[in-house]
């Protein structure tokens, strides 16, 4: 007859049977288990060979539970699991320390992510990863040998499959270690795919050969009546019993019941007609269709094709329908730049909607003094910068102040939605959306109330390829944007007769036959090299040279070498001066260098006459060197025959545009704020430009990252208004004006020595909105813009091919990929938050507080804890007053030869809760804490998973033996 103790152990095993089945390696456990008859073992082994470990483990557990039990049967099973490398399985049947369900759930989440990414992970370099996993004890010796054998016999992918099966059986914590192994073994793509950050190791991709990626002809253009657009939706919901991680349905991407429009005609309007009806072209109506039915979509149309007008139409129909149904609607239009708030409000949403709905705009520049929450409550349509919405979503999340919740909104329009990627504010907003969406799926299965979410409408002219050099990566990039926006479709179409492409030309430049100005600067730089004993191997002024100088400056600062450090600082400025004289006038380059020298000299002059700031010998050498060459540079800068060829090409192009057009209006994009200002001055001071009616001004960014004084948002708006009205007809701009600026009369665009990526290229040339527009690229020495432009053209072709390939995906394949990317994004967000909290805990140890698990008494903080080998000890006098010592009866002997001995445990003086053990370390009693016996809080919030110190991820200082022993000695002397 089974004892009560046996019955309790049987129930425990039955309760965790599903968890055990996933983590038992049957063959190895059978080798260690001697309470099962040999014939039963053989049957179980045959089951493992025919059906796998998961099925065989079920038979093994049943055999263990079969009565009558041999003496010690339970402990024999536990020992067999531990000795066979299935420690985590053994953890599940430890009655005194059961596995925390939250820990198990998170571990299962990591396993599911590995399963999702399995097709990509099997391409790893198995031998290298296998060795690292074994070294980090993620796998056993048996696993290691088995993976080696499979790799040798079945190839790399076969070994990788076995490796992945092995690591997921480990104790929690294996995922972060595996992630680190992928990073150190140079699996950059897999590291990022599984959640690692790409910020630390960005490289510029090499343009692949056309042989590697054969070009396909573009899809034939259809008529307006039969446009091409991709429809990516699903009508099949996964079976109810299917796990959340095994499928995704389009229904989960649809609006909740309170938001989804009905099938009735959405065109009917309650509340009277608009002053001006919104009339869409056929291609615009085609791309708007799914959004009018309540679906989340991305509209991808070229610049100037009326995406914003489509968004206004969808907004109006959305609000009309909700009003007809007796529900209120709330629409927010998000933009990423302040000037676009005014543009969208004044040019599109306000004119068409003001007679029927309340429309308002908000940005950091707004004069409205009431809270954003009140503006949302009191208006139907709000145009705002994305950061404002994110700030108020966070307020609602933290409960610190009245904020805005996603459930308050019924439609979000995201302008330039290709920015919905890692780190961007758009992505922060959509991550909140995706988390709630997947929570809603779980709540729905549990038949609980879900939270309504708004419809999403994304607008873009180009999703780009994300720096991809291969088609598969380009597809993944676009699919990731679709996933981030929860888009069931990406709508694109042929514009037919409305398609406009600007005339494109590239102006190449020739090297100067003579460059005496640049030669003088190079002579100065070489003199500095000699003085600082530096030997550069790169061309002066090149990008490689600039990187070399920056590296030298950092090393010198670290090594406290002021001579090399200050020389490197000056070399960096001279290198910039060389680049400037290749881009703008020599006099502008000289002014830049003169201003720098004057600022450096000012640092050596104190406003206090009694205080003397020392000028070092090297600094004086550098000042004298420039002063000796300054006059010669000035004389050379006044000789136009020595100016760079790029300026000549730019002058000729601008003059041609203004003499060949009846009303010319254009934009010159340039790389830096300094060059934008200098080019504006050059044009304003040149009478040839004035003679043909050029009225030029510059517009630069409002951020303060540059040494050049920024423009305020009001100044930007003033210049853009003058450009729109024709008071300014030539705008010299940095990339701040590339996206979204909508000037219908703009008829030429020039990119002057500036090429970034394919998205910026599409955006820049799209600023030319008028008929017969032109787009010109003017090369600048050392810029490589002509070559980069070719790369961007290639990437645009690749992007279009990738979109076409995505359109051909089967619906279930698209749904699976979208789901994978969404789950990956959520996991990445969790990992980032976890790392951020760990870093915060490390710097704020005093806010990490430990309380008795039984009576909740405050015990200590993270600042009180130190390390003795692998033990966390608290030797403070205050802590010693809080516990009592008891004999550890489980230790029969005291091993005096051990450096750290334990023969007592410590317990709470108030309630008797065990806290840890008393160690004798080199003659000193050191209370060692076991974190599982405490409730841990950080900034007042409980940490739910603290069963071992590894869960806390904090580094504590080593125990200072000599200091503490000295303190004890002083106390002893006082007692004597």
Tab-separated table of N, CA, C and O in Angstrom, residues 192-251:
chain	number	residue	atom	x	y	z
A	192	UNK	N	20.954	39.582	-34.504
A	192	UNK	CA	19.920	40.611	-34.581
A	192	UNK	C	18.530	39.989	-34.725
A	192	UNK	O	17.558	40.483	-34.156
A	193	UNK	N	18.453	38.872	-35.462
A	193	UNK	CA	17.173	38.205	-35.689
A	193	UNK	C	16.573	37.718	-34.382
A	193	UNK	O	15.367	37.784	-34.169
A	194	UNK	N	17.421	37.222	-33.456
A	194	UNK	CA	16.945	36.690	-32.188
A	194	UNK	C	16.832	37.747	-31.113
A	194	UNK	O	16.591	37.426	-29.961
A	195	UNK	N	17.004	39.024	-31.475
A	195	UNK	CA	16.749	40.077	-30.508
A	195	UNK	C	17.929	40.917	-30.132
A	195	UNK	O	17.801	41.843	-29.340
A	196	UNK	N	19.144	40.636	-30.652
A	196	UNK	CA	20.327	41.428	-30.325
A	196	UNK	C	20.298	42.779	-31.002
A	196	UNK	O	19.687	42.948	-32.050
A	197	UNK	N	20.962	43.779	-30.377
A	197	UNK	CA	21.011	45.127	-30.936
A	197	UNK	C	22.034	45.204	-32.040
A	197	UNK	O	23.127	44.661	-31.930
A	198	UNK	N	21.681	45.928	-33.115
A	198	UNK	CA	22.609	46.112	-34.231
A	198	UNK	C	23.378	47.407	-34.128
A	198	UNK	O	24.212	47.721	-34.966
A	199	UNK	N	23.116	48.181	-33.035
A	199	UNK	CA	23.705	49.513	-32.948
A	199	UNK	C	25.214	49.466	-32.838
A	199	UNK	O	25.918	50.370	-33.235
A	200	UNK	N	25.735	48.373	-32.221
A	200	UNK	CA	27.150	48.372	-31.880
A	200	UNK	C	28.050	47.968	-33.023
A	200	UNK	O	29.252	48.052	-32.934
A	201	UNK	N	27.478	47.491	-34.094
A	201	UNK	CA	28.379	46.935	-35.118
A	201	UNK	C	27.830	47.167	-36.502
A	201	UNK	O	27.646	46.256	-37.284
A	202	UNK	N	27.577	48.435	-36.836
A	202	UNK	CA	27.010	48.734	-38.151
A	202	UNK	C	28.105	48.764	-39.196
A	202	UNK	O	29.145	49.347	-39.010
A	203	UNK	N	27.844	48.115	-40.317
A	203	UNK	CA	28.787	48.151	-41.422
A	203	UNK	C	28.051	48.541	-42.676
A	203	UNK	O	26.856	48.318	-42.809
A	204	UNK	N	28.764	49.114	-43.593
A	204	UNK	CA	28.161	49.518	-44.861
A	204	UNK	C	28.216	48.340	-45.817
A	204	UNK	O	29.282	47.792	-46.086
A	205	UNK	N	27.050	47.929	-46.277
A	205	UNK	CA	26.994	46.784	-47.164
A	205	UNK	C	27.602	47.055	-48.516
A	205	UNK	O	27.618	48.152	-49.014
A	206	UNK	N	28.131	45.985	-49.137
A	206	UNK	CA	28.730	46.106	-50.466
A	206	UNK	C	27.680	45.784	-51.509
A	206	UNK	O	26.880	44.882	-51.342
A	207	UNK	N	27.675	46.545	-52.554
A	207	UNK	CA	26.704	46.330	-53.635
A	207	UNK	C	26.953	44.977	-54.278
A	207	UNK	O	28.047	44.696	-54.746
A	208	UNK	N	25.957	44.078	-54.265
A	208	UNK	CA	26.170	42.771	-54.861
A	208	UNK	C	26.222	42.841	-56.379
A	208	UNK	O	25.711	43.759	-57.000
A	209	UNK	N	26.822	41.818	-56.936
A	209	UNK	CA	26.898	41.727	-58.392
A	209	UNK	C	25.523	41.460	-58.968
A	209	UNK	O	24.691	40.799	-58.377
A	210	UNK	N	25.288	41.991	-60.137
A	210	UNK	CA	24.003	41.727	-60.792
A	210	UNK	C	23.863	40.254	-61.133
A	210	UNK	O	22.768	39.756	-61.329
A	211	UNK	N	24.991	39.535	-61.169
A	211	UNK	CA	24.921	38.101	-61.426
A	211	UNK	C	24.290	37.380	-60.242
A	211	UNK	O	23.620	36.377	-60.385
A	212	UNK	N	24.563	37.919	-59.021
A	212	UNK	CA	24.014	37.291	-57.826
A	212	UNK	C	22.522	37.514	-57.716
A	212	UNK	O	21.783	36.686	-57.223
A	213	UNK	N	22.052	38.714	-58.137
A	213	UNK	CA	20.647	39.053	-58.050
A	213	UNK	C	20.135	39.426	-59.435
A	213	UNK	O	20.129	40.588	-59.825
A	214	UNK	N	19.757	38.477	-60.261
A	214	UNK	CA	19.300	38.811	-61.611
A	214	UNK	C	18.071	39.697	-61.552
A	214	UNK	O	17.160	39.455	-60.789
A	215	UNK	N	18.086	40.742	-62.375
A	215	UNK	CA	16.983	41.684	-62.404
A	215	UNK	C	15.791	41.094	-63.140
A	215	UNK	O	15.946	40.437	-64.152
A	216	UNK	N	14.620	41.394	-62.582
A	216	UNK	CA	13.404	41.015	-63.287
A	216	UNK	C	12.795	42.276	-63.874
A	216	UNK	O	12.920	43.354	-63.341
A	217	UNK	N	12.166	42.113	-64.997
A	217	UNK	CA	11.515	43.295	-65.581
A	217	UNK	C	10.374	43.717	-64.683
A	217	UNK	O	9.746	42.916	-64.018
A	218	UNK	N	10.126	45.001	-64.653
A	218	UNK	CA	9.062	45.509	-63.818
A	218	UNK	C	7.720	45.021	-64.359
A	218	UNK	O	7.554	44.741	-65.540
A	219	UNK	N	6.788	44.898	-63.427
A	219	UNK	CA	5.459	44.429	-63.829
A	219	UNK	C	4.871	45.381	-64.851
A	219	UNK	O	5.028	46.583	-64.772
A	220	UNK	N	4.218	44.801	-65.816
A	220	UNK	CA	3.629	45.655	-66.852
A	220	UNK	C	2.603	46.579	-66.251
A	220	UNK	O	1.819	46.207	-65.395
A	221	UNK	N	2.645	47.810	-66.723
A	221	UNK	CA	1.723	48.821	-66.192
A	221	UNK	C	0.311	48.507	-66.647
A	221	UNK	O	0.038	48.293	-67.819
A	222	UNK	N	-0.611	48.504	-65.677
A	222	UNK	CA	-2.001	48.261	-66.023
A	222	UNK	C	-2.731	49.550	-66.248
A	222	UNK	O	-2.235	50.625	-66.056
A	223	UNK	N	-3.944	49.431	-66.689
A	223	UNK	CA	-4.762	50.627	-66.884
A	223	UNK	C	-5.278	51.101	-65.544
A	223	UNK	O	-5.165	50.434	-64.545
A	224	UNK	N	-5.901	52.263	-65.542
A	224	UNK	CA	-6.473	52.786	-64.317
A	224	UNK	C	-7.578	51.880	-63.800
A	224	UNK	O	-7.818	51.815	-62.607
A	225	UNK	N	-8.239	51.174	-64.691
A	225	UNK	CA	-9.344	50.329	-64.262
A	225	UNK	C	-8.874	49.030	-63.642
A	225	UNK	O	-9.621	48.364	-62.948
A	226	UNK	N	-7.650	48.632	-63.944
A	226	UNK	CA	-7.133	47.383	-63.387
A	226	UNK	C	-5.752	47.633	-62.796
A	226	UNK	O	-4.756	47.255	-63.359
A	227	UNK	N	-5.718	48.306	-61.632
A	227	UNK	CA	-4.435	48.659	-61.036
A	227	UNK	C	-3.768	47.449	-60.422
A	227	UNK	O	-4.399	46.436	-60.155
A	228	UNK	N	-2.450	47.600	-60.201
A	228	UNK	CA	-1.748	46.527	-59.489
A	228	UNK	C	-1.649	46.938	-58.026
A	228	UNK	O	-1.226	48.008	-57.687
A	229	UNK	N	-2.125	46.087	-57.137
A	229	UNK	CA	-1.910	46.328	-55.713
A	229	UNK	C	-1.888	44.977	-55.030
A	229	UNK	O	-2.455	44.005	-55.504
A	230	UNK	N	-1.168	44.929	-53.894
A	230	UNK	CA	-1.071	43.646	-53.226
A	230	UNK	C	-2.098	43.570	-52.116
A	230	UNK	O	-2.319	44.531	-51.382
A	231	UNK	N	-2.728	42.432	-52.004
A	231	UNK	CA	-3.717	42.199	-50.962
A	231	UNK	C	-3.177	41.099	-50.070
A	231	UNK	O	-2.976	39.980	-50.504
A	232	UNK	N	-2.903	41.481	-48.833
A	232	UNK	CA	-2.317	40.515	-47.902
A	232	UNK	C	-3.241	40.437	-46.712
A	232	UNK	O	-3.175	41.242	-45.806
A	233	UNK	N	-4.171	39.512	-46.738
A	233	UNK	CA	-5.120	39.393	-45.647
A	233	UNK	C	-5.414	37.922	-45.422
A	233	UNK	O	-4.979	37.060	-46.169
A	234	UNK	N	-6.162	37.643	-44.387
A	234	UNK	CA	-6.490	36.261	-44.086
A	234	UNK	C	-7.962	36.158	-43.716
A	234	UNK	O	-8.505	37.030	-43.058
A	235	UNK	N	-8.565	35.111	-44.133
A	235	UNK	CA	-9.962	34.895	-43.755
A	235	UNK	C	-10.099	33.720	-42.811
A	235	UNK	O	-11.177	33.466	-42.297
A	236	UNK	N	-9.018	32.977	-42.590
A	236	UNK	CA	-9.080	31.786	-41.751
A	236	UNK	C	-8.440	32.053	-40.405
A	236	UNK	O	-7.294	32.455	-40.322
A	237	UNK	N	-9.186	31.809	-39.342
A	237	UNK	CA	-8.655	31.960	-37.998
A	237	UNK	C	-8.083	30.628	-37.567
A	237	UNK	O	-8.622	29.576	-37.890
A	238	UNK	N	-6.961	30.600	-36.826
A	238	UNK	CA	-6.406	29.334	-36.399
A	238	UNK	C	-7.364	28.606	-35.471
A	238	UNK	O	-8.172	29.242	-34.789
A	239	UNK	N	-7.286	27.269	-35.411
A	239	UNK	CA	-8.182	26.516	-34.539
A	239	UNK	C	-8.038	26.981	-33.100
A	239	UNK	O	-6.987	27.434	-32.676
A	240	UNK	N	-9.132	26.845	-32.331
A	240	UNK	CA	-9.129	27.332	-30.956
A	240	UNK	C	-8.042	26.675	-30.124
A	240	UNK	O	-7.444	27.286	-29.268
A	241	UNK	N	-7.790	25.362	-30.369
A	241	UNK	CA	-6.825	24.671	-29.539
A	241	UNK	C	-5.390	25.009	-29.919
A	241	UNK	O	-4.466	24.653	-29.208
A	242	UNK	N	-5.201	25.700	-31.012
A	242	UNK	CA	-3.851	26.024	-31.453
A	242	UNK	C	-3.241	27.069	-30.541
A	242	UNK	O	-3.890	28.012	-30.121
A	243	UNK	N	-1.969	26.896	-30.219
A	243	UNK	CA	-1.274	27.825	-29.335
A	243	UNK	C	-1.133	29.187	-29.995
A	243	UNK	O	-1.050	29.291	-31.208
A	244	UNK	N	-1.024	30.211	-29.165
A	244	UNK	CA	-0.867	31.582	-29.677
A	244	UNK	C	0.318	31.704	-30.593
A	244	UNK	O	0.299	32.426	-31.577
A	245	UNK	N	1.377	30.987	-30.283
A	245	UNK	CA	2.616	31.113	-31.035
A	245	UNK	C	2.626	30.326	-32.334
A	245	UNK	O	3.589	30.371	-33.079
A	246	UNK	N	1.541	29.633	-32.627
A	246	UNK	CA	1.557	28.767	-33.804
A	246	UNK	C	0.839	29.354	-35.002
A	246	UNK	O	0.823	28.750	-36.049
A	247	UNK	N	0.275	30.501	-34.899
A	247	UNK	CA	-0.412	31.059	-36.055
A	247	UNK	C	-0.868	32.464	-35.800
A	247	UNK	O	-0.863	32.942	-34.697
A	248	UNK	N	-1.256	33.128	-36.857
A	248	UNK	CA	-1.774	34.493	-36.751
A	248	UNK	C	-2.943	34.629	-37.696
A	248	UNK	O	-2.938	34.050	-38.775
A	249	UNK	N	-3.925	35.320	-37.285
A	249	UNK	CA	-5.085	35.493	-38.152
A	249	UNK	C	-5.277	36.945	-38.501
A	249	UNK	O	-4.963	37.825	-37.726
A	250	UNK	N	-5.804	37.143	-39.652
A	250	UNK	CA	-6.096	38.524	-40.041
A	250	UNK	C	-7.214	39.087	-39.191
A	250	UNK	O	-7.300	40.274	-38.985
A	251	UNK	N	-8.084	38.217	-38.674
A	251	UNK	CA	-9.180	38.727	-37.851
A	251	UNK	C	-8.649	39.427	-36.610
A	251	UNK	O	-9.238	40.379	-36.128
